[in-house]
Coordinates of C-alpha atoms in Angstrom, one line a residue:
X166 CA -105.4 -50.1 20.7
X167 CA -105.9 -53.1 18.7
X168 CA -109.0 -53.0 17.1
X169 CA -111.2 -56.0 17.8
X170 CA -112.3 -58.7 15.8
X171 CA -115.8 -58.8 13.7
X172 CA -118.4 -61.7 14.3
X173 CA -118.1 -64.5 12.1
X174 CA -120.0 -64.1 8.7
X175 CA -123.8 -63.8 8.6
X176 CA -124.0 -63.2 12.2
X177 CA -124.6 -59.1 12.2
X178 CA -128.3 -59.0 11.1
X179 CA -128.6 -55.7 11.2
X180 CA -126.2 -54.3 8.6
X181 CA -127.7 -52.5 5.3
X182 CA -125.3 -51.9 2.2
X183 CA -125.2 -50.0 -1.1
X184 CA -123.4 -50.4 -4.9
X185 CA -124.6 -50.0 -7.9
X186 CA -127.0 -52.1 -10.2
X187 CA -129.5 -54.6 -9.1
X188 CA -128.4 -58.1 -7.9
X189 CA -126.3 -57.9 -5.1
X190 CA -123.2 -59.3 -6.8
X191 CA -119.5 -58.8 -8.1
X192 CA -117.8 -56.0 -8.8
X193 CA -119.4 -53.0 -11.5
X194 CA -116.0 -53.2 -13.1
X195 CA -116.0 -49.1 -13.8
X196 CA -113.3 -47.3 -12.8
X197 CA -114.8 -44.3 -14.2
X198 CA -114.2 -41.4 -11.5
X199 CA -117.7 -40.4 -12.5
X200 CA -119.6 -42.9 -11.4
X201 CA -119.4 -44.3 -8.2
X202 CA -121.2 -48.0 -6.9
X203 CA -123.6 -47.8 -3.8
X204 CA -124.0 -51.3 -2.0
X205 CA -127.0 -51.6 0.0
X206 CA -129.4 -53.9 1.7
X207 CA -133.2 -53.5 -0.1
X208 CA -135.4 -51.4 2.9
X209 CA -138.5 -53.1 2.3
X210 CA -138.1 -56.9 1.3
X211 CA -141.1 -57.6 -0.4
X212 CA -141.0 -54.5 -2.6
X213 CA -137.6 -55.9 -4.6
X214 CA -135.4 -52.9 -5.9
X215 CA -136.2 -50.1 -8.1
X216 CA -135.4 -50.6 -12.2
X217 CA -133.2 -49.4 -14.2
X218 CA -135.6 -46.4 -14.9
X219 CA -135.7 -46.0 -11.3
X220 CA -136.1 -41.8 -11.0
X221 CA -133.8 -40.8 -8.8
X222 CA -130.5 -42.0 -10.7
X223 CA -131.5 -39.7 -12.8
X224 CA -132.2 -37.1 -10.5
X225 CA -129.0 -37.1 -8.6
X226 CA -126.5 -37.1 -12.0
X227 CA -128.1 -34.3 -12.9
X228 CA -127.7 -32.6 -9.7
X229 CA -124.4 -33.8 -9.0
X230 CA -123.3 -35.1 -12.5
X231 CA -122.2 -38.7 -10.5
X232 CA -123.8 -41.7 -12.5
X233 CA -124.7 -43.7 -8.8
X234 CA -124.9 -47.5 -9.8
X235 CA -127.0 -49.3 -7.3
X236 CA -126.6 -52.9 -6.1
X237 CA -129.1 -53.9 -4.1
X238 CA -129.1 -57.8 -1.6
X239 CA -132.2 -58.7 -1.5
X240 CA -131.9 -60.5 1.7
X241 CA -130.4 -58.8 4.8
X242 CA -128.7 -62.0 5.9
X243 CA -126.3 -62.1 2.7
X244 CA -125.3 -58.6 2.7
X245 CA -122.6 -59.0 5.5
X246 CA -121.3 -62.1 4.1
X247 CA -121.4 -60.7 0.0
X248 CA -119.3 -57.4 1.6
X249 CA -116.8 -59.4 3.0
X250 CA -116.5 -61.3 -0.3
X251 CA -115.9 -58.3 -1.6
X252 CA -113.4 -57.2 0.4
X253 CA -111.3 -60.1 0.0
X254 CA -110.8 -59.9 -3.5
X255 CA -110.0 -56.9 -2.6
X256 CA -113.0 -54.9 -4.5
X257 CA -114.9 -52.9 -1.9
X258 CA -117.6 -51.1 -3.5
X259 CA -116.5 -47.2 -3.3
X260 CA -119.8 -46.8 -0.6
X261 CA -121.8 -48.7 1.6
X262 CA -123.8 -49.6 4.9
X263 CA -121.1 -51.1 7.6
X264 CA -121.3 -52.0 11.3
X265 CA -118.8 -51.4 14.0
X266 CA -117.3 -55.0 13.7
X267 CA -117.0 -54.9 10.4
X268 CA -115.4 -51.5 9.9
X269 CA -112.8 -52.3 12.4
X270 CA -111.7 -55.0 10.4
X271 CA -112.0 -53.5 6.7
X272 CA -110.2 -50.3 9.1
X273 CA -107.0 -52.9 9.8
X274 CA -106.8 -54.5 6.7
X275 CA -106.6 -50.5 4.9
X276 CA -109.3 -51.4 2.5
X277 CA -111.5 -48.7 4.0
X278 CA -110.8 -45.1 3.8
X279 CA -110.8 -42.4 6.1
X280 CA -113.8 -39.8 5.6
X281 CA -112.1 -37.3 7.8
X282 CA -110.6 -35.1 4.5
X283 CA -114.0 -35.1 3.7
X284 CA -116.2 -33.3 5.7
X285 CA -115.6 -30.1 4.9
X286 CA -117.2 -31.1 1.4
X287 CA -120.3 -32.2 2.8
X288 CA -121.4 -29.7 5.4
X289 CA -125.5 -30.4 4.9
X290 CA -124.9 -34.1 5.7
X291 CA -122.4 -33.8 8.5
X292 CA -125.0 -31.0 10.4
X293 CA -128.4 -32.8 9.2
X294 CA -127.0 -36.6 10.5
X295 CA -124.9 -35.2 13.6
X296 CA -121.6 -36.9 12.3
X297 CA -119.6 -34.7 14.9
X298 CA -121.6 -36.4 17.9
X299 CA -121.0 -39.9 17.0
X300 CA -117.2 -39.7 15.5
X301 CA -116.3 -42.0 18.5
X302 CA -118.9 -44.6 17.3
X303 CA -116.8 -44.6 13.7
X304 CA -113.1 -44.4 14.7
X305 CA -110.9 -47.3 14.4
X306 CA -106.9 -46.9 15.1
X307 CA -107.8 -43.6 15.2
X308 CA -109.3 -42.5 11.7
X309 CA -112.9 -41.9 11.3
X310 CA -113.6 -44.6 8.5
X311 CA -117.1 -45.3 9.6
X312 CA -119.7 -42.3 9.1
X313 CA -122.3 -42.5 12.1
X314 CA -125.1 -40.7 12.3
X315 CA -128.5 -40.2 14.3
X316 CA -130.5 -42.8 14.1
X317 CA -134.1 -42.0 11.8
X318 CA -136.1 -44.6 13.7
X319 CA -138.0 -43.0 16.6
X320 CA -138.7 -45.5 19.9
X321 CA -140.6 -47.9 20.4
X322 CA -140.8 -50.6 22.8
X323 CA -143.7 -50.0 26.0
X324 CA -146.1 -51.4 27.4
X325 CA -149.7 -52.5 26.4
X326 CA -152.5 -53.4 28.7
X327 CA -156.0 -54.4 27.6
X328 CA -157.9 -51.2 29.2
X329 CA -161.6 -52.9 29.0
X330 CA -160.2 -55.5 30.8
X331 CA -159.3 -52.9 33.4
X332 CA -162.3 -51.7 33.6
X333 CA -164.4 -54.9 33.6
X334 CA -162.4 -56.2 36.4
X335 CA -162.6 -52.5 38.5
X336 CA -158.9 -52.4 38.9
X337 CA -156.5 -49.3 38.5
X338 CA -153.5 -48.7 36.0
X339 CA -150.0 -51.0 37.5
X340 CA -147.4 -48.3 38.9
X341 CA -145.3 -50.4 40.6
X342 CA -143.9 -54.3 40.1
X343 CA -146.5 -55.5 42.7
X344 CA -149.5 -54.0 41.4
X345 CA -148.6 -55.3 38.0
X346 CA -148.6 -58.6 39.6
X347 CA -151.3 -57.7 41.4
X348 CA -153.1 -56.8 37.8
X349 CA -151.5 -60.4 36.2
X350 CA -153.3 -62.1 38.5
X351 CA -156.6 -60.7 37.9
X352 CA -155.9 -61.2 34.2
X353 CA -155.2 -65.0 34.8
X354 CA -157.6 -65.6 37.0
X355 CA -160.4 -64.0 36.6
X356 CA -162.0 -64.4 33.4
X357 CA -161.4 -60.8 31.9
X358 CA -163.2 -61.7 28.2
X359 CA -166.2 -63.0 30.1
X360 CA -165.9 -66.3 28.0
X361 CA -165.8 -68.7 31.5
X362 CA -162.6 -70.4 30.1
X363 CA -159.5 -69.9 32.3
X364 CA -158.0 -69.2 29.0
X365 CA -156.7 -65.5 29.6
X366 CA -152.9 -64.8 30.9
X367 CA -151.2 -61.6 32.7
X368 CA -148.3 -61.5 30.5
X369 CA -146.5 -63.2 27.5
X370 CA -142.3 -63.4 26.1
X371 CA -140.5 -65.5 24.4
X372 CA -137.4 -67.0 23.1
X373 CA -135.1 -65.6 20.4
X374 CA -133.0 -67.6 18.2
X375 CA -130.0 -66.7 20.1
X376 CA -131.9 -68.1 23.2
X377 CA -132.0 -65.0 24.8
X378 CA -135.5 -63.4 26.7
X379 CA -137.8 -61.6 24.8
X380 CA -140.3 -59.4 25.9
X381 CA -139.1 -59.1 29.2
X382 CA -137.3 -55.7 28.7
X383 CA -140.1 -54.0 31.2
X384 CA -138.9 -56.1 34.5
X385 CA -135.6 -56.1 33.6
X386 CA -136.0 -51.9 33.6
X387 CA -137.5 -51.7 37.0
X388 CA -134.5 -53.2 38.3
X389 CA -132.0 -50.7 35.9
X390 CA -131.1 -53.9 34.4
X391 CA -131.6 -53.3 30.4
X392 CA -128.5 -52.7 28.0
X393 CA -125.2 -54.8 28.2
X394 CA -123.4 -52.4 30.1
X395 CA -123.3 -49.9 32.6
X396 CA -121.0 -47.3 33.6
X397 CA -119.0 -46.4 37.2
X398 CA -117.2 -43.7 37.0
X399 CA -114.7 -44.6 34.6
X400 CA -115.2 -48.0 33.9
X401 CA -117.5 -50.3 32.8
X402 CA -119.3 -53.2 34.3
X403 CA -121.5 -56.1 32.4
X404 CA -125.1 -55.5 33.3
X405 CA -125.6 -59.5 32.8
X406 CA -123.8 -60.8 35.9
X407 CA -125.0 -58.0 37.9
X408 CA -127.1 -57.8 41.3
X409 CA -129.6 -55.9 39.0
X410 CA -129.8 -58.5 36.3
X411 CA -130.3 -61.6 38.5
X412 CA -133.0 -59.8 41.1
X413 CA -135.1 -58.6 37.7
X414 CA -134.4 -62.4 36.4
X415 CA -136.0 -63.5 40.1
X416 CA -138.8 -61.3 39.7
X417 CA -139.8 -63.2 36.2
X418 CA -139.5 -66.6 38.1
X419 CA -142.0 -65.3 40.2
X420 CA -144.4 -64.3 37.5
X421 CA -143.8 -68.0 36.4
X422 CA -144.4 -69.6 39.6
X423 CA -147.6 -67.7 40.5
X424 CA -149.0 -68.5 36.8
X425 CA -149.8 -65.6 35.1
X426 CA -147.6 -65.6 32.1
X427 CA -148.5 -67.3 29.5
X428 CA -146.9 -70.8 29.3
X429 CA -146.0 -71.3 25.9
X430 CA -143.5 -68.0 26.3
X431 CA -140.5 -71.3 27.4
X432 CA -140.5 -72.2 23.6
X433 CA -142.3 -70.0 21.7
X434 CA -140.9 -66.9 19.1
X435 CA -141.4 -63.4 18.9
X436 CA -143.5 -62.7 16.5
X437 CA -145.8 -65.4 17.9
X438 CA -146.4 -62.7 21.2
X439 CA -147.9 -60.7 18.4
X440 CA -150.7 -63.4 17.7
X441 CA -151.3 -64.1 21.5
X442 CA -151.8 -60.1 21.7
X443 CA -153.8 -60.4 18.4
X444 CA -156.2 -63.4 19.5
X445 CA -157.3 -61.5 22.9
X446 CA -155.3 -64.3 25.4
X447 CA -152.7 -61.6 26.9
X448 CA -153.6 -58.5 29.2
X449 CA -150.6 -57.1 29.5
X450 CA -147.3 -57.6 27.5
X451 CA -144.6 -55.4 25.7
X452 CA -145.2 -54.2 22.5
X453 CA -143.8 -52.2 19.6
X454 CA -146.6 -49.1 19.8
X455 CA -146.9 -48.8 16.1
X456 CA -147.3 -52.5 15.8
X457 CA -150.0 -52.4 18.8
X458 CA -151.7 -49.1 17.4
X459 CA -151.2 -48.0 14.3
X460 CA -154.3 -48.6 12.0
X461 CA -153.4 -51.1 10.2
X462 CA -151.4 -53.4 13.0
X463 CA -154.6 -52.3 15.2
X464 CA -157.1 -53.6 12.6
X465 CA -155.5 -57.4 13.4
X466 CA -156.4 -56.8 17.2
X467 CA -159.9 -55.4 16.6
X468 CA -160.8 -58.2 14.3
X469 CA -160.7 -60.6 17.2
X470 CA -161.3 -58.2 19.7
X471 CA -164.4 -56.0 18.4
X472 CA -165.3 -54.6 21.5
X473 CA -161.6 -54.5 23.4
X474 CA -159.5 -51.7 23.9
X475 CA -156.0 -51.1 24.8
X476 CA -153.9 -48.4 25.9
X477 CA -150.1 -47.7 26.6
X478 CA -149.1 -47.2 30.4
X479 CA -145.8 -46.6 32.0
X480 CA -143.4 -49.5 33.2
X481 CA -143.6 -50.8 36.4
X482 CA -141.6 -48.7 38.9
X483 CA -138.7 -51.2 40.4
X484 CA -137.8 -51.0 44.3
X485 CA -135.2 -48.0 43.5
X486 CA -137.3 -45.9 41.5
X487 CA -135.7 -47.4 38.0
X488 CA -138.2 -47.8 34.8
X489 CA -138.1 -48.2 31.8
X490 CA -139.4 -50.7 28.9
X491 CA -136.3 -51.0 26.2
X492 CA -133.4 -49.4 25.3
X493 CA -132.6 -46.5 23.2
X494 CA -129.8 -45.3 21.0
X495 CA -129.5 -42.2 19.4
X496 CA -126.7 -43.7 17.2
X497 CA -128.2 -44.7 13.8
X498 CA -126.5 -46.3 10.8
X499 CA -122.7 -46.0 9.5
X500 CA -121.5 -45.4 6.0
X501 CA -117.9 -47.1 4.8
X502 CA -116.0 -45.9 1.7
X503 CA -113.4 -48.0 0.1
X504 CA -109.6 -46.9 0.3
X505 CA -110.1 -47.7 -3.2
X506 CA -112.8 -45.3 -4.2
X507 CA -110.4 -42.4 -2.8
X508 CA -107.8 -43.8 -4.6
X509 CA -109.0 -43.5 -8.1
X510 CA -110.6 -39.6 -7.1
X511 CA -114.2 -40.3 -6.1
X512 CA -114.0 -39.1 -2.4
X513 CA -115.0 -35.7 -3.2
X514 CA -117.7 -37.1 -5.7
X515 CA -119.3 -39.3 -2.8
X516 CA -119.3 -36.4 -0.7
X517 CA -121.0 -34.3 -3.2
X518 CA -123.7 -37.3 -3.7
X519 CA -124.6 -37.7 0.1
X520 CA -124.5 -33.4 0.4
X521 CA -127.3 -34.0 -2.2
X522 CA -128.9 -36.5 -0.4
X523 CA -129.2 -34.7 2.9
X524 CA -129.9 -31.3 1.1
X525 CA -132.3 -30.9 -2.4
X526 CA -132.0 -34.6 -2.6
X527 CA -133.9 -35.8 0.8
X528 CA -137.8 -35.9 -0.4
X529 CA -137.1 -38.4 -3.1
X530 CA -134.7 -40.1 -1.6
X531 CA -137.1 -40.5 1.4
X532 CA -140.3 -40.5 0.2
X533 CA -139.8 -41.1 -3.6
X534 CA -142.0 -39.0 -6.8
X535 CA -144.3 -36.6 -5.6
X536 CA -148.1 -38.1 -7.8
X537 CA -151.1 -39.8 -7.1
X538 CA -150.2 -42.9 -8.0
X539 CA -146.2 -42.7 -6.7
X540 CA -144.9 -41.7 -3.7
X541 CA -146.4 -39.4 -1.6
X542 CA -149.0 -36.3 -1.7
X543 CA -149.2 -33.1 -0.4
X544 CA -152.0 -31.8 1.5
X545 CA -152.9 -28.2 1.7
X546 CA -151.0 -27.2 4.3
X547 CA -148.1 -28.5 2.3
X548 CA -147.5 -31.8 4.5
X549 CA -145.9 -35.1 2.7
X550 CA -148.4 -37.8 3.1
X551 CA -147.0 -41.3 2.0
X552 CA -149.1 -43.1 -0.9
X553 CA -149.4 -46.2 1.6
X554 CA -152.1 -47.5 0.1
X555 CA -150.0 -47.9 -3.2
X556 CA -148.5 -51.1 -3.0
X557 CA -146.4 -50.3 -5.8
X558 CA -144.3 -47.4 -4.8
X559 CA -142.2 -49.5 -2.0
X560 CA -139.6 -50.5 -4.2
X561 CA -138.4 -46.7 -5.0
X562 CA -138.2 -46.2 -1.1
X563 CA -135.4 -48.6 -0.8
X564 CA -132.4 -46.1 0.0
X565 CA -134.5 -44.4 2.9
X566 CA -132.2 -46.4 5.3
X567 CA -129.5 -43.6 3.7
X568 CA -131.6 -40.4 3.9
X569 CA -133.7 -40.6 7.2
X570 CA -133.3 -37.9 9.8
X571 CA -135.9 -38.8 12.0
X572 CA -137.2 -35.2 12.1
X573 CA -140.4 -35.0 13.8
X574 CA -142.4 -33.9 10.3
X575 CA -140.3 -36.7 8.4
X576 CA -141.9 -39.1 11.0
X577 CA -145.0 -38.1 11.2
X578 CA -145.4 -38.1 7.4
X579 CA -144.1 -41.5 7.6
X580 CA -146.5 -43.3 10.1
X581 CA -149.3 -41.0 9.0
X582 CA -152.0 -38.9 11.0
X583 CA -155.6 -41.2 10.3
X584 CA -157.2 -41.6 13.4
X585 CA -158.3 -45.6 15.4
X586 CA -161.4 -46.1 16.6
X587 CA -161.0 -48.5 19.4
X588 CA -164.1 -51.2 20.7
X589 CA -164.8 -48.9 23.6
X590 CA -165.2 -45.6 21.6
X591 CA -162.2 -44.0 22.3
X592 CA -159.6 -42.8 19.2
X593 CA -155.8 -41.9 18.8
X594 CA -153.9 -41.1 15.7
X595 CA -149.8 -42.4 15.3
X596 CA -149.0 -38.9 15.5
X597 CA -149.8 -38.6 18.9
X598 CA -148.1 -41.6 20.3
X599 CA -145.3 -40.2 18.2
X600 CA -145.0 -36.8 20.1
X601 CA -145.7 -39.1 23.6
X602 CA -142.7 -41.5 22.6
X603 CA -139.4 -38.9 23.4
X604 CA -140.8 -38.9 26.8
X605 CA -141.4 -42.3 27.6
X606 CA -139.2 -44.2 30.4
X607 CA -136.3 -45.9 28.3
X608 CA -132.7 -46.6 28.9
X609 CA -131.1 -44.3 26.9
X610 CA -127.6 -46.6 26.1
X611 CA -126.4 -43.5 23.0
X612 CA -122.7 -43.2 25.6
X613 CA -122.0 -47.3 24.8
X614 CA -122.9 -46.6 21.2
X615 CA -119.2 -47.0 20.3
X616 CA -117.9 -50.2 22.4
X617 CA -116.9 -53.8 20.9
X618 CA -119.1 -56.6 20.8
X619 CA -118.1 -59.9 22.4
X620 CA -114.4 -61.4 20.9
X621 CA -114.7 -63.6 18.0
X622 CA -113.0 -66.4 19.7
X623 CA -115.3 -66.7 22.6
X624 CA -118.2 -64.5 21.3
X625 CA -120.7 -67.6 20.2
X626 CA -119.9 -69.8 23.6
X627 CA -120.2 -66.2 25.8
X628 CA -123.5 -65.5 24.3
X629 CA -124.6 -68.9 24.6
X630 CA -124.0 -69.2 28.3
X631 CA -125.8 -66.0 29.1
X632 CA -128.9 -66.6 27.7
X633 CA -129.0 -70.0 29.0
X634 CA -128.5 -68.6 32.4
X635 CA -130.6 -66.0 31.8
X636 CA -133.4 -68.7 31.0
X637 CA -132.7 -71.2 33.6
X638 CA -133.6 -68.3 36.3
X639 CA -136.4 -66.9 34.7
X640 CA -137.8 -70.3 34.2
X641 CA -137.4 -71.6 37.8
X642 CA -135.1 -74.5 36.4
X643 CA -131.7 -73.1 38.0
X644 CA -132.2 -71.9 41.7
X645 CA -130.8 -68.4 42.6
X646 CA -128.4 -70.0 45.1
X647 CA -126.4 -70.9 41.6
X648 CA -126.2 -67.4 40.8
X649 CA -122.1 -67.1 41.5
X650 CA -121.5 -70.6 39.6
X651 CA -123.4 -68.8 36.6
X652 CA -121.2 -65.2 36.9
X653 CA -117.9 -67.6 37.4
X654 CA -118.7 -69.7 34.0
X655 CA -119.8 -66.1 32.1
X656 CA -116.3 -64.8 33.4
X657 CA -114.5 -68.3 32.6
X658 CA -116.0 -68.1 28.4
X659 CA -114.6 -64.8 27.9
X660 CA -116.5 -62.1 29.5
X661 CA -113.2 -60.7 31.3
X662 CA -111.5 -60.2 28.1
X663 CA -114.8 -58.4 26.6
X664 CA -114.9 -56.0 29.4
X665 CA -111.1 -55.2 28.8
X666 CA -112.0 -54.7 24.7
X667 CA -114.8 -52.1 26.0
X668 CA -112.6 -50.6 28.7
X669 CA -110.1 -50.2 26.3
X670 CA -112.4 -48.8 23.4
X671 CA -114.3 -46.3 25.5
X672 CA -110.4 -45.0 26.8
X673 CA -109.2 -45.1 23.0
X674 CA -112.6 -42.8 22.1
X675 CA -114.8 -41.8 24.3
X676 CA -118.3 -42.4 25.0
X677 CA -120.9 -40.8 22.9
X678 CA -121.9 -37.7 24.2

């Protein structure tokens, strides 16, 4: 199959990379076997990478005896377009962070190399991260050039209601779409905070800067409308010109037309949902849990709210029983390494380096020096507790992007255990909400994790004539009775030949099992 084309420069957001010393550059210019250049992608912004005395450099060559030179982007925008810099002078660093569309093209070009011969030299890493499960996800002209493994980030997305507002207004917890609305009404209308203002609102979105719907995900999963595609027996349909996609998209117009979301959601962004959630105006919305209820995210909610509470609650039920509030993939980040590295010897050197990693090398790779005043602690029962409060230690956590598991120990000691006292009395930890989270309603989309996005050529137009759709109908500004005109113009700009790439890529592969 002929592997498809990579977005244009800048436009994957999500890749992380890693070399070797700080700046995000050129070339190290060592073509000692012995050291090898790690490109990455700084984790935590703010925090800027570690220094040249940075602790672990000098705790993995003297584990593995591999100087590891670390080039670190500061911003995530500029890593996809300094890689591909990079690879066209033909000077790959030997390892780093890739995407699917990216891989496929460094894959066709032969500038990256195939990890296959490797394995076997990295056993810890290969059982710890899964790489067997998700070879499909990695595979391009059929050699496993991209190392995928589970992902080290547990879910998130659900649903937040205000539960005093609940309970003020004598009303029972939403099941189904029309007792949400039922609920969204009440919310809008009468006067949950008790401040006489009609100044409250059911629910709140937004726009993203692709112009597609945010904060919707919750009515589009009580139709089984989330993800991008969907599967019938052994083919694959789009989900966005679907019967399920346009009845969720009607369901949204009539939240708009009966009043109860929030009207600034037509040209507002994300992250301003968060201050609408924040300032007490929203009653029910969808929300990242550890943003909505871990301590410190909470505090922001309880300044302006000192006698509110909220709680998570299930996603509506949809007319066939569907629910869920985002999607989930098990499929976590992807590792390149250049044909070059294996070229000059150091395959079997950046196998021994990530064994490391996964093995003696995970605590300070993940959570950084043991101390006080570093790191992490241990309490008595031996648990890692993170030194949150020690603003200082961020900057030698910038590889956990490369050692996370998402182990349910590693995650707890991550998001911590301290307990939230809510307005109404009532407490929860982040732990909790951790062990609740596997079993929420999601759309679990791991068996897509491998297929294209949309073709180069028409990929910007495509996308744009979605979300535009997408927005007309929500917004009441397109009537339904368009609906075929709108699956005709997505077909027209390109969707055809995308469903042909995916087709095409889940026959070369497989799905991800």
């Amino acid at each position: 199959m002929r592997s498809f084309k990579p977005v244009a420069a800048g436009a994957v957001a999500t890749v992380l990379l890693v070399t070797a010393c700080s700046g995000g550059g050129g070339s190290s210019g060592d073509a000692d076997s012995s050291t090898i250049e790690l490109f990455a992608s700084v984790a935590t912004p703010v925090a800027g990478p570690p220094g040249d005395d940075y602790f672990w450099k000098k705790l993995v060559k003297d584990a593995t005896g591999v100087d590891v030179k670390l080039n670190f982007v500061t911003e995530g925008s500029q890593y996809t377009p300094k890689l591909q810099a990079r690879a066209a002078a033909n000077d790959l660093p030997d390892l780093f962070y890739s995407d699917a569309t990216t891989q496929s093209q460094l894959s066709s070009q032969g500038l990256a190399g195939d990890w296959t011969p490797l394995l076997d030299k990295m056993p810890t890493w290969v059982k710890e991260h899964e790489v067997d499960r998700f070879k499909p996800v990695g595979t391009f002209d059929g050699k496993l050039t991209g190392l995928t493994g589970r992902t080290g980030y547990p879910y998130k997305p659900v649903v937040v209601i205000r539960k005093d507002w609940l309970q003020k207004l004598h009303l029972s917890e939403p099941k189904t779409l029309d007792q949400y609305l039922e609920v969204m009404k009440a919310f809008t209308e009468r006067d949950p905070d008790g401040n006489g203002k009609k100044d409250t609102y059911g629910w709140t979105g937004a726009i993203k800067a692709d112009g597609s719907l945010f904060g919707f995900d919750p009515i589009f999963g009580a139709f089984d409308a989330l993800g991008v595609w969907q599967q019938s027996g052994d083919s694959v349909d789009f989900v966005g010109t679907s019967d399920k996609y346009r009845d969720a998209l009607a369901f949204i117009d009539k939240m708009n037309k009966a009043g109860v979301i929030d009207p600034d959601w037509k040209a507002q962004k994300p992250e301003d949902t968060a201050v609408k959630y924040q300032s007490g105006k929203v009653g029910l919305m969808q929300n990242d849990w550890c943003a909505a209820l871990c301590a410190g995210n909470y505090s922001l909610f309880h300044k302006g709210n000192p006698k509110g509470a909220v709680e998570i609650i299930d996603p509506p039920t949809g007319p066939s029983g569907a629910s869920g509030s985002g999607t989930y993939s098990a499929a976590g980040m992807m590792l390149g390494i250049s044909q070059k590295a294996i070229d000059a010897g150091k395959g079997e050197k950046i196998a021994k380096v990530l064994d490391w990693m996964a093995g003696p090398g995970y605590i300070p790779t993940v959570f950084g020096e043991e101390g006080a005043t570093k790191g992490y602690v241990k309490d008595a029962s031996g648990k890692i507790r993170l030194n949150n409060a020690n603003t200082d230690y961020a900057s030698n956590l910038q590889l956990v992007a490369v050692g996370i598991k998402g182990t349910t120990d590693e995650l707890k000691s991550r998001y911590g255990g301290a307990s939230t006292t809510q307005g109404d009395g009532s407490s929860w930890s982040a732990n909790e909400w951790l062990d609740k989270m596997s079993k929420y309603p999601k759309k679990d989309i791991t068996s897509f994790a491998a297929l294209p996005p949309p073709p180069v050529e028409s990929g910007a137009d495509l996308t744009r004539v979605i979300n535009e759709g997408a927005f007309k109908f929500a917004s009441g500004t397109q009537p339904l009775s368009g609906w075929a005109d709108y699956v005709a113009s997505v077909k027209k700009t390109g969707l055809d030949t995308w469903t042909q790439n995916a087709q095409s890529r889940l026959k070369e592969v497989g799905p991800v099992r």
